[in-house]
Tab-separated table of C-alpha atoms in Angstrom:
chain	number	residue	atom	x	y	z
A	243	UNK	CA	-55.482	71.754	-248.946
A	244	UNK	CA	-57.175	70.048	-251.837
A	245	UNK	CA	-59.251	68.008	-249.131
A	246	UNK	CA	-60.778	71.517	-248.225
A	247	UNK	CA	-60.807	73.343	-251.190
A	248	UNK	CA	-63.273	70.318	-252.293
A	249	UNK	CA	-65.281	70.287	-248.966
A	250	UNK	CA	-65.666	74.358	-248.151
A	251	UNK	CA	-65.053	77.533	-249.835
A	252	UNK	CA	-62.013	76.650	-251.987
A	253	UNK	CA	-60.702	80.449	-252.132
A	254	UNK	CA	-60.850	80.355	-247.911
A	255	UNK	CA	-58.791	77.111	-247.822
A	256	UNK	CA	-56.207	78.433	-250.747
A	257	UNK	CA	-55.338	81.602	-248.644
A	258	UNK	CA	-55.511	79.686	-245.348
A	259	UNK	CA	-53.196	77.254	-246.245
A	260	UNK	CA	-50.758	79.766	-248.181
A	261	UNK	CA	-50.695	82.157	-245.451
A	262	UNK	CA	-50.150	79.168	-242.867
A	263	UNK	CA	-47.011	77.873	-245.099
A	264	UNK	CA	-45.385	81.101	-245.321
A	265	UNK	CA	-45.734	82.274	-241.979
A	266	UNK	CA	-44.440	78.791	-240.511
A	267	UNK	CA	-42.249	76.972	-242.645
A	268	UNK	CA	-40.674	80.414	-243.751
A	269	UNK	CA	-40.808	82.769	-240.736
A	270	UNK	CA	-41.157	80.708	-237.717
A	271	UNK	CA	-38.611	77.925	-238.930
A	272	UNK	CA	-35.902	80.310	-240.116
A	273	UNK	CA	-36.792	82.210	-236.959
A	274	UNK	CA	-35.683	79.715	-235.417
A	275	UNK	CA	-32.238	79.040	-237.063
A	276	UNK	CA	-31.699	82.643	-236.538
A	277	UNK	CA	-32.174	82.393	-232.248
A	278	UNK	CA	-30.093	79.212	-232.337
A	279	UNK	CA	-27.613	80.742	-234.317
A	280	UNK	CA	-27.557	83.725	-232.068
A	281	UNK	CA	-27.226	81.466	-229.135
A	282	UNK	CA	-24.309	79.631	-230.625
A	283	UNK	CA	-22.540	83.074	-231.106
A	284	UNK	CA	-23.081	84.094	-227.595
A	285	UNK	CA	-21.707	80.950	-226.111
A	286	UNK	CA	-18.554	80.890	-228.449
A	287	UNK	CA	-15.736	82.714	-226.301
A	288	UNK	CA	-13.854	85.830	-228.494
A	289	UNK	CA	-11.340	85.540	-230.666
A	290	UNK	CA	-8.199	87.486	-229.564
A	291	UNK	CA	-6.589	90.390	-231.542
A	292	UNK	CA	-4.517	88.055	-232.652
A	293	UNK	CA	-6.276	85.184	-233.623
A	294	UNK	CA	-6.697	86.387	-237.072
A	295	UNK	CA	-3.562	86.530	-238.190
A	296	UNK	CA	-3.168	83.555	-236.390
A	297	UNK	CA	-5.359	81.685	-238.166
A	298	UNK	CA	-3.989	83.172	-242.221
A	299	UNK	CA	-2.400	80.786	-244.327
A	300	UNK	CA	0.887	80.484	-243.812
A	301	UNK	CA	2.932	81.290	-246.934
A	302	UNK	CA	5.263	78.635	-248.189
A	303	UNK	CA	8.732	79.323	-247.113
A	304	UNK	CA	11.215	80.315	-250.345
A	305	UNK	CA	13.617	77.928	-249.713
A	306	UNK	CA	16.702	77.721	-253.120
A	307	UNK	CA	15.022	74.965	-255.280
A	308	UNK	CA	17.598	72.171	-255.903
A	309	UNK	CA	17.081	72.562	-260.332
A	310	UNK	CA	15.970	76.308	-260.902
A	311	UNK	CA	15.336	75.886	-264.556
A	312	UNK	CA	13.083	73.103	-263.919
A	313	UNK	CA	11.268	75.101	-261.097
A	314	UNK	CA	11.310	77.970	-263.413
A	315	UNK	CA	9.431	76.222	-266.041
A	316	UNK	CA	6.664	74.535	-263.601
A	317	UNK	CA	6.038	77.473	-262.063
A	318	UNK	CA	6.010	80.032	-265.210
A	319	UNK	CA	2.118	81.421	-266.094
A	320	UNK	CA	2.237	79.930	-269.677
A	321	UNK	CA	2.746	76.687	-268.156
A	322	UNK	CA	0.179	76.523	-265.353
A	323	UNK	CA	-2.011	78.002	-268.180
A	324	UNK	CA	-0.958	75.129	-270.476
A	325	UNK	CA	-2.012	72.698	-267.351
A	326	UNK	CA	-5.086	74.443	-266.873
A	327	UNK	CA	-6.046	73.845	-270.912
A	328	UNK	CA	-5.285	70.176	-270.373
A	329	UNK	CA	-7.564	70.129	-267.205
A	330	UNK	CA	-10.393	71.412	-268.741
A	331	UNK	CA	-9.428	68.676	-271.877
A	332	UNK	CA	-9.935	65.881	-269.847
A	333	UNK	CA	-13.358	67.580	-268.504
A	334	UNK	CA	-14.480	67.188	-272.140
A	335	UNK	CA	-12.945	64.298	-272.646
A	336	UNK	CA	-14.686	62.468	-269.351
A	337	UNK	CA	-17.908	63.849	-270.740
A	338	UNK	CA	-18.113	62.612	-273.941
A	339	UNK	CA	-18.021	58.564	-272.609
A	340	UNK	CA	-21.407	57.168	-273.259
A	341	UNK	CA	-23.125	53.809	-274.668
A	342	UNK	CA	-23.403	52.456	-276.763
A	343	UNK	CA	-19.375	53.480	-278.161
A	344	UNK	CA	-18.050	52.549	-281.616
A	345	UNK	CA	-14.796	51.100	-281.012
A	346	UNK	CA	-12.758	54.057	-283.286
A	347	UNK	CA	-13.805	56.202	-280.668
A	348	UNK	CA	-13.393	54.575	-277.743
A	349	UNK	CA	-9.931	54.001	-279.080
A	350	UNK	CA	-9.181	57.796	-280.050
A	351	UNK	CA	-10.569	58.927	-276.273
A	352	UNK	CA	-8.132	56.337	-274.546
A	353	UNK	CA	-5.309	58.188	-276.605
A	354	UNK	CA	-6.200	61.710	-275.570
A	355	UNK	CA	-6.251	60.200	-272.072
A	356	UNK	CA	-3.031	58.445	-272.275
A	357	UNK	CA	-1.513	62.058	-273.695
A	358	UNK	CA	-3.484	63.813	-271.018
A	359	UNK	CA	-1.918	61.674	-268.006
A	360	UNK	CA	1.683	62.011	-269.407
A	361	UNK	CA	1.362	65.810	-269.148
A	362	UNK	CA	0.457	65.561	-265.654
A	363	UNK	CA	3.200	63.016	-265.027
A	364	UNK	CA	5.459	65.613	-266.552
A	365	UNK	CA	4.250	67.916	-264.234
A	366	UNK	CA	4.436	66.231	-261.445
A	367	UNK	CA	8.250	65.051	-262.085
A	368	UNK	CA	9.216	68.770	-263.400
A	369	UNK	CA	7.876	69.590	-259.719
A	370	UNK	CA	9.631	66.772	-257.881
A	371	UNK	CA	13.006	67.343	-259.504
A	372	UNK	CA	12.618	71.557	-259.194
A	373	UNK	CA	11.727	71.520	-256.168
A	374	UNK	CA	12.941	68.268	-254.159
A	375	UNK	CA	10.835	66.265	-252.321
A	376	UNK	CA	10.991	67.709	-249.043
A	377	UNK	CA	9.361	71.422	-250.539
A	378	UNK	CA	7.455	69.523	-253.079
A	379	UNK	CA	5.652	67.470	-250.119
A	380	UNK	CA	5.198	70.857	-248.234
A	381	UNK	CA	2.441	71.947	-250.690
A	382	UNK	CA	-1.095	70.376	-249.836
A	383	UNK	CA	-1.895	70.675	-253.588
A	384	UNK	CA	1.062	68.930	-254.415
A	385	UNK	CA	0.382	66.201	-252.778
A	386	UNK	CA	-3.692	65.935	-254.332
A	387	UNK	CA	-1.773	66.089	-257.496
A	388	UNK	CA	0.316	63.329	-256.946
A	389	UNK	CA	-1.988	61.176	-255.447
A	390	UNK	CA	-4.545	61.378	-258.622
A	391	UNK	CA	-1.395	61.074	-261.034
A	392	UNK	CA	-0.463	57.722	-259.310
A	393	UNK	CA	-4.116	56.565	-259.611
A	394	UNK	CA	-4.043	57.307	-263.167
A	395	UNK	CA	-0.497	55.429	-263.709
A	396	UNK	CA	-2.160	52.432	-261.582
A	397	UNK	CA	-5.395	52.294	-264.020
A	398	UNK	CA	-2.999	52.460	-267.096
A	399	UNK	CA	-0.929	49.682	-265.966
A	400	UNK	CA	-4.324	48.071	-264.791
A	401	UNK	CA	-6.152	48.374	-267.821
A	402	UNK	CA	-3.491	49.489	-270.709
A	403	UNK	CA	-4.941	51.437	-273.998
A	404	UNK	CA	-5.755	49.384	-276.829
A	405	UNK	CA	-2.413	50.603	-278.761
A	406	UNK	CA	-0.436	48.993	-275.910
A	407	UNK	CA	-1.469	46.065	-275.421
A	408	UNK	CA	-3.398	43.229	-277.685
A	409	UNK	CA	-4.674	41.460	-274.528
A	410	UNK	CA	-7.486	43.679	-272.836
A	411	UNK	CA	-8.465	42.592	-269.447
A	412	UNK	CA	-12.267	43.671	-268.546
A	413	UNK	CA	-12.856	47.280	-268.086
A	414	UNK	CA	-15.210	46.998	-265.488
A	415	UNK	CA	-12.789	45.673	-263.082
A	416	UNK	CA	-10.968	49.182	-262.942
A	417	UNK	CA	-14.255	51.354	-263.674
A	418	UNK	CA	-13.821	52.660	-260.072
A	419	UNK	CA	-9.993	53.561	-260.554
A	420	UNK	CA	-11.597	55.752	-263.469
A	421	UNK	CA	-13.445	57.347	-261.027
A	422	UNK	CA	-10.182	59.485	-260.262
A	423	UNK	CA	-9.800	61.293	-263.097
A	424	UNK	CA	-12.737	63.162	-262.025
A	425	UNK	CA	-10.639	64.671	-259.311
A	426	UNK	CA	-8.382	66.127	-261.850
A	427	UNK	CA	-10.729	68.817	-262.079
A	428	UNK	CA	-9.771	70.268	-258.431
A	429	UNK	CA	-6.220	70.580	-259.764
A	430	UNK	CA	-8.254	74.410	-261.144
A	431	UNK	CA	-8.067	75.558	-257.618
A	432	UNK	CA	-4.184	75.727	-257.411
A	433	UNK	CA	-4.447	78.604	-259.873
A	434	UNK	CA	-8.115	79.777	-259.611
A	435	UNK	CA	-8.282	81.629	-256.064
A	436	UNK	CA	-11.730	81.834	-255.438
A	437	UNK	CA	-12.547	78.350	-256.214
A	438	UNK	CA	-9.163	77.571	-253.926
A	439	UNK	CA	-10.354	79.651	-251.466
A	440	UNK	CA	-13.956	77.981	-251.240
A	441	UNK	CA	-12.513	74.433	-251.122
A	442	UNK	CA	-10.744	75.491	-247.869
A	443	UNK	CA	-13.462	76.961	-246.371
A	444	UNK	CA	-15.734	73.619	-246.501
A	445	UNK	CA	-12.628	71.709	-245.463
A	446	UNK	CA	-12.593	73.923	-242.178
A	447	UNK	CA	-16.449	73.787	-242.064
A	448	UNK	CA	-16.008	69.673	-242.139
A	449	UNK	CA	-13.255	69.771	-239.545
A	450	UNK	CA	-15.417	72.258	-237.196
A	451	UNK	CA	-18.240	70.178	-237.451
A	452	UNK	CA	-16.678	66.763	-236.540
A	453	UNK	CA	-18.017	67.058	-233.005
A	454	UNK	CA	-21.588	67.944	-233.936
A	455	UNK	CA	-21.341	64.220	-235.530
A	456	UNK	CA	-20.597	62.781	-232.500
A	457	UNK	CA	-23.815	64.836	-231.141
A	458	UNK	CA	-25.697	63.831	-234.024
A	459	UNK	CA	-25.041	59.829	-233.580
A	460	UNK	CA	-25.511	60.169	-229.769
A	461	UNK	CA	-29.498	61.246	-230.622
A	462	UNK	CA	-30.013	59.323	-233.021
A	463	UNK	CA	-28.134	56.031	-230.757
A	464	UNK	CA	-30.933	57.219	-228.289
A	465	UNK	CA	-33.904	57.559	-230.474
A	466	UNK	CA	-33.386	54.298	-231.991
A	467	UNK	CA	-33.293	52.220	-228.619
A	468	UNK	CA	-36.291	54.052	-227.795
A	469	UNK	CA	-38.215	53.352	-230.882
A	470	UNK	CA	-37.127	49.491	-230.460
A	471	UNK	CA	-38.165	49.938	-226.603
A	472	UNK	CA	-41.681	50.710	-227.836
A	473	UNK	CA	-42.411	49.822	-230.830
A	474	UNK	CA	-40.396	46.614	-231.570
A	475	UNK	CA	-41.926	43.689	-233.242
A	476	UNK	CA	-45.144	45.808	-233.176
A	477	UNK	CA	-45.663	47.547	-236.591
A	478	UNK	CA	-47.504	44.446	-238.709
A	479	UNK	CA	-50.631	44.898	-240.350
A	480	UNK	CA	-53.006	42.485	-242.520
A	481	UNK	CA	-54.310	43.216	-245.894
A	482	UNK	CA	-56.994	45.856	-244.893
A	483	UNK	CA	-54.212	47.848	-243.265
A	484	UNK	CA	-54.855	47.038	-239.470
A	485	UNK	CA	-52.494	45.559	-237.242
A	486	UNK	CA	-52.562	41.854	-236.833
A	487	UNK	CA	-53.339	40.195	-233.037
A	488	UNK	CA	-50.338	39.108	-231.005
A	489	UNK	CA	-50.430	35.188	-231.586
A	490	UNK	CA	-48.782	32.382	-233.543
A	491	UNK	CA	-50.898	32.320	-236.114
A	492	UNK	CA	-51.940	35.329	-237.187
A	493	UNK	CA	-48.715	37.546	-236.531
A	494	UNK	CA	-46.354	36.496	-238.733
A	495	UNK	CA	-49.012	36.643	-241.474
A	496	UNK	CA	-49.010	40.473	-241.130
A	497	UNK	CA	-46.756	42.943	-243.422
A	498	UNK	CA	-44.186	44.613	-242.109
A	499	UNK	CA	-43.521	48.072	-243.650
A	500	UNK	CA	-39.794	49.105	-244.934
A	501	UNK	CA	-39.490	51.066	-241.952
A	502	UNK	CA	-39.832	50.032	-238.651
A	503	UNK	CA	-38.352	49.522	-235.083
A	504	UNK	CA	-37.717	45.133	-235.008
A	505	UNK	CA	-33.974	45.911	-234.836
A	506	UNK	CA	-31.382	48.517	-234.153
A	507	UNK	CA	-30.544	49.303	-237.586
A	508	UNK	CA	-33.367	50.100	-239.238
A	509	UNK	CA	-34.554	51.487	-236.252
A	510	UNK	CA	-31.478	53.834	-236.670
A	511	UNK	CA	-32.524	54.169	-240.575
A	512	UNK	CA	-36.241	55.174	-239.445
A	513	UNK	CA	-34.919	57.903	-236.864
A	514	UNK	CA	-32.704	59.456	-239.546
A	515	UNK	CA	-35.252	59.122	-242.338
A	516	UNK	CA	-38.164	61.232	-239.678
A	517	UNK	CA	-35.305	63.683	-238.905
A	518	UNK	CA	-34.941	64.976	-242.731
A	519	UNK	CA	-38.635	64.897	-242.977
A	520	UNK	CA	-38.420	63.184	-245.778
A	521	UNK	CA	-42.410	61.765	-245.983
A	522	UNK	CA	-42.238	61.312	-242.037
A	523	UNK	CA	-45.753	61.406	-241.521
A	524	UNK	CA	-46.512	58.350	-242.939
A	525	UNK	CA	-44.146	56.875	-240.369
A	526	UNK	CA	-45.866	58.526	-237.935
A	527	UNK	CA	-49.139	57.234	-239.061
A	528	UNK	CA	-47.502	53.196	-239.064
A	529	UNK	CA	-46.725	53.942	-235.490
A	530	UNK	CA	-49.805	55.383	-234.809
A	531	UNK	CA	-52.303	52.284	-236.026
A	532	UNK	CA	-49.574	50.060	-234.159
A	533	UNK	CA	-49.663	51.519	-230.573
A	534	UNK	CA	-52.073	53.904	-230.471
A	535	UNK	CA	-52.300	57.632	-230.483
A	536	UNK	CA	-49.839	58.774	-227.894
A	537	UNK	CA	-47.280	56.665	-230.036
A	538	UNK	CA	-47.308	60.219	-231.595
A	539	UNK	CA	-45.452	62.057	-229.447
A	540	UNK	CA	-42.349	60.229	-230.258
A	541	UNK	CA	-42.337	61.224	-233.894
A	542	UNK	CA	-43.428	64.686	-233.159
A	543	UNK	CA	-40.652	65.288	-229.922
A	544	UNK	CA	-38.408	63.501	-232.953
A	545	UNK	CA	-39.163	66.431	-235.280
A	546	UNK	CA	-39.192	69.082	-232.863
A	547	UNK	CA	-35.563	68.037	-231.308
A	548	UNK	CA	-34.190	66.224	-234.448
A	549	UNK	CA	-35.153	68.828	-236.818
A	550	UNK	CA	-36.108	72.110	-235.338
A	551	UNK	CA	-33.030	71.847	-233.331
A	552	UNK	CA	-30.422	70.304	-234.110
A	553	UNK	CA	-30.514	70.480	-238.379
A	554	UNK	CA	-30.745	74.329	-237.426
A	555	UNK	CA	-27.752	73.888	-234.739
A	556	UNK	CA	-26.199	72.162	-237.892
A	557	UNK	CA	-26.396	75.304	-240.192
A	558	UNK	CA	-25.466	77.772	-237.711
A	559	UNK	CA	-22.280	76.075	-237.582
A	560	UNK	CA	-21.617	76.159	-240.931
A	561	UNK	CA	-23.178	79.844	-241.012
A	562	UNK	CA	-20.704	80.856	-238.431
A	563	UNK	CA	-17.673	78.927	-240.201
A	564	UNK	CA	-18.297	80.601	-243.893
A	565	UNK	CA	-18.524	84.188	-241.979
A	566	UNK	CA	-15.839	83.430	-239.608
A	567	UNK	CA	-13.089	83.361	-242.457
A	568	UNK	CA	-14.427	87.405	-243.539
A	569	UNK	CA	-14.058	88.071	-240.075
A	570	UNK	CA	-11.050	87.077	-239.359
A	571	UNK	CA	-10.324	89.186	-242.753
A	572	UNK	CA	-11.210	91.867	-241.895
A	573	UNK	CA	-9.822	91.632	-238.238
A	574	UNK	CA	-6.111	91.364	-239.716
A	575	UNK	CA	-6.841	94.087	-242.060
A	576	UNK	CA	-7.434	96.247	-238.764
A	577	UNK	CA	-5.019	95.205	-236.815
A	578	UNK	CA	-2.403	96.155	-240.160
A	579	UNK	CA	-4.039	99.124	-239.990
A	580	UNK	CA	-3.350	99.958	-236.271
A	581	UNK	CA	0.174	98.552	-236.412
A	582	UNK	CA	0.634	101.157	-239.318
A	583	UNK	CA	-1.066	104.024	-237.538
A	584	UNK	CA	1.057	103.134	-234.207
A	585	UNK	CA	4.429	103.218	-236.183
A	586	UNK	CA	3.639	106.143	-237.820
A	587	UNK	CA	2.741	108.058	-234.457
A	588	UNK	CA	6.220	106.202	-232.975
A	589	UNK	CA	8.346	108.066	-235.720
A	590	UNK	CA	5.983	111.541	-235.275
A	591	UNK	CA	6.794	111.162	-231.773
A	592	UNK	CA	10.283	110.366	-231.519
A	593	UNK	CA	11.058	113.410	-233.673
A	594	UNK	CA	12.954	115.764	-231.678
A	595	UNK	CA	11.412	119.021	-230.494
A	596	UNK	CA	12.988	122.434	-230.435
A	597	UNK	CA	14.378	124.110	-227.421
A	598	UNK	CA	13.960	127.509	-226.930
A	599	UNK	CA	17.422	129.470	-226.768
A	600	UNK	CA	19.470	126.374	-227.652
A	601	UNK	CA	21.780	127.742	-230.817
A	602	UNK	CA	21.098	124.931	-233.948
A	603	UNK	CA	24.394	124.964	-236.173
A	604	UNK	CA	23.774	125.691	-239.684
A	605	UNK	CA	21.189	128.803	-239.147
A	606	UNK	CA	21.991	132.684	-238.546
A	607	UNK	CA	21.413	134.772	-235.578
A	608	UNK	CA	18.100	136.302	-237.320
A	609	UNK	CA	16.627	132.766	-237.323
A	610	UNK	CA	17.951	131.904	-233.869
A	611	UNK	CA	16.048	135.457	-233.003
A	612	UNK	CA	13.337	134.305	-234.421
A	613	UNK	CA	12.976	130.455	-232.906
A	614	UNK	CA	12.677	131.954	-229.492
A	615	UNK	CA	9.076	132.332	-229.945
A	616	UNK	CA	8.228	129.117	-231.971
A	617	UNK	CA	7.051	126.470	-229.119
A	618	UNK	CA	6.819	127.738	-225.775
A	619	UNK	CA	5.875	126.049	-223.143
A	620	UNK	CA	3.445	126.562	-220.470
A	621	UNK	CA	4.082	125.574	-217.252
A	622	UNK	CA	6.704	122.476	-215.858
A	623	UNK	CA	3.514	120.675	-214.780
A	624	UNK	CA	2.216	120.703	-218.030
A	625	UNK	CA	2.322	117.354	-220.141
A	626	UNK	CA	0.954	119.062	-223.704
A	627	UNK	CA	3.393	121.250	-225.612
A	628	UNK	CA	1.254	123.798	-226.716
A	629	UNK	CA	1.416	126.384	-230.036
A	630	UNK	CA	2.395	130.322	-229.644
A	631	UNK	CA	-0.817	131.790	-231.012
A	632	UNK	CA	0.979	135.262	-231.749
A	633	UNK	CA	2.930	133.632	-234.536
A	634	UNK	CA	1.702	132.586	-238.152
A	635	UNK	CA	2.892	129.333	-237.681
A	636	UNK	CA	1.100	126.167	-237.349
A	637	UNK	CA	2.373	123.663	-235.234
A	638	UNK	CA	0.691	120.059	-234.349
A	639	UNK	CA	-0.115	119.709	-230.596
A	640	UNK	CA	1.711	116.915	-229.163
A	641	UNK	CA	1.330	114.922	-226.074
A	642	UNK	CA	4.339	113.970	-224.212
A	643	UNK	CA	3.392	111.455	-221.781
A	644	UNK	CA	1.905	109.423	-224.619
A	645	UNK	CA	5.753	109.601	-226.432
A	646	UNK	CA	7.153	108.629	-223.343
A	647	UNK	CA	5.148	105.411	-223.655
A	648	UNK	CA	6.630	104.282	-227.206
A	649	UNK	CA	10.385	104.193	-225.299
């Protein structure tokens, strides 16, 4: 754009270039996602009525806990709020490592770790012994919490505070066991719902998406022999940029760029690099000055299928996972609501009608007199119990061949 701003009119070339950007890389591209998308939806068969509900988290059965008191206590609000203080402690306390460290507080950080990690050993034994192992290992979130407990109890008997022990080994031999605490912060989503109920939405999205992977490293396993195929030992150029003739001498004299087709892995590094666009063109242009100007098409059939296609194929799946879960929301919130409208109609129909001229006991002559006009019926053909329009009463038109169908 600044090429033609300096060589024509540069308010032409400022509105050209604008309007060309948003009408392709923001209309036409996300056009695009949207027709894949829609295609995606089309092929994918319906869910069933049931599918829904189905597919709802199952709620953890209430078996008898083998302590009460201690399953009292773990699972009382003040303590889970308690827990949820400490959690956001270590947050701060993770956060405030830096270097250079004096040595008092380095010292005072290890303690409020070491106090830290033996309230969520506490927790994590108050669960155990409440619950027993076979509920406690029932839980999901359980089991995250015990695995990042025992990673903590592994880098303190790694790497012991300074009050412990006189002999410190080297900290940077368990720097990547400190790495876990991070994961302490995911302990939130036991008690904060939304954030819960986000984590197991992109845990479905990952587990959906497995087989677009396999997709994924099938083109790209294809690309990359291709690329190798063509353009293999041919991307080396001399000082001035051109490529260097095919001989002993002057070949291996040439620079190779950090991209390039000589063997399958980078050739698998340059096929992934063009398909995120990330600065693809100049790889484009390498392969152009190599083997000519048809050499293009590869890079551009790259973009078009690599990107285009299949990054958009990519976010429609996760598009159609995210909306999938308010769908299926919404579907068991219907189908509760027809259940509750069909059991309601089951209980208006199975109420008994009155018969004209049969005596009820507990009522006089004058209402037994006056019953005998209260729901007449028609004809012996007729399936619809119809109301006496001479009377004041109101009564609710029924239809007996759809009671007959609730016994």
């Amino acid at each position: 754009m600044y090429m033609c701003m300096d060589s024509t009119q540069p308010a032409i070339a400022v509105i050209f270039y604008l309007a060309f950007v948003v009408f392709d890389s923001i209309f036409v591209m996300n056009l695009t996602l949207a027709v894949i998308s829609e295609e995606f939806n089309i092929e994918e068969p319906p869910r069933s009525p049931t599918a829904a509900l189905k597919k709802t988290p199952e709620k953890q059965s209430r078996l008898k806990p083998r302590i009460p008191l201690l399953y009292y206590i773990a699972s009382h609000p003040l303590f889970s709020f308690f827990v949820m203080c400490a959690i956001f402690a270590n947050t701060a306390v993770l956060s405030m490592d830096h270097y250079p460290m004096s040595d008092t507080m380095d010292a005072d950080l290890e303690i409020i770790n070491f106090a830290l990690t033996c309230v969520f050993v506490a927790e994590m034994i108050m669960k155990v012994a409440g619950l027993g192992i076979h509920l406690y290992t029932r839980d999901k979130f359980n089991l995250f919490d015990a695995f990042v407990v025992l990673m903590g109890l592994l880098e303190m008997a790694l790497s012991p505070p300074s009050f412990m022990s006189e002999n410190q080994p080297k900290k940077g031999s368990v720097a990547s066991l400190r790495s876990f605490r991070l994961l302490r912060v995911f302990k939130l989503a036991r008690n904060w719902k939304s954030l819960r109920e986000l984590l197991e939405m992109v845990g479905r999205a990952l587990a959906s998406i497995a087989n677009f992977g396999v997709l994924l490293f099938i083109f790209i396993y294809i690309y990359a022999l291709v690329g190798m195929q063509f353009f293999g030992n041919t991307m080396r150029f001399d000082s001035n940029g051109y490529p260097t003739p095919y001989n002993i001498y002057d070949y291996w004299s040439g620079t190779v760029p950090r991209l390039h087709f000589d063997t399958f892995l980078w050739s698998a590094i340059t096929v992934f690099k063009i398909i995120t666009t990330d600065n693809w063109n100049e790889d484009m242009y390498n392969v152009i000055r190599s083997s000519g100007m048809f050499a293009a098409l590869y890079t551009i059939s790259l973009i078009v299928f690599g990107n285009f296609i299949m990054m958009n194929l990519f976010l429609a799946l996760l598009l159609d996972n995210f909306s999938s879960d308010d769908t299926d929301e919404e579907q068991a919130q219907t189908n509760v609501q027809k259940l509750v409208r069909n059991f309601t109609s089951t209980k208006i129909a199975s109420t008994p009608l009155p018969i004209p001229g049969e005596r009820r006991p507990g009522h006089d002559d004058h209402d037994e007199m006056g019953s005998k006009d209260h729901l007449p019926v028609s004809d012996a053909n007729s399936h619809v119990v119809e109301p006496d329009e001479s009377t004041n009463h109101s009564t609710r038109t029924f239809s007996l061949s759809r009671c007959e169908s609730y016994f």
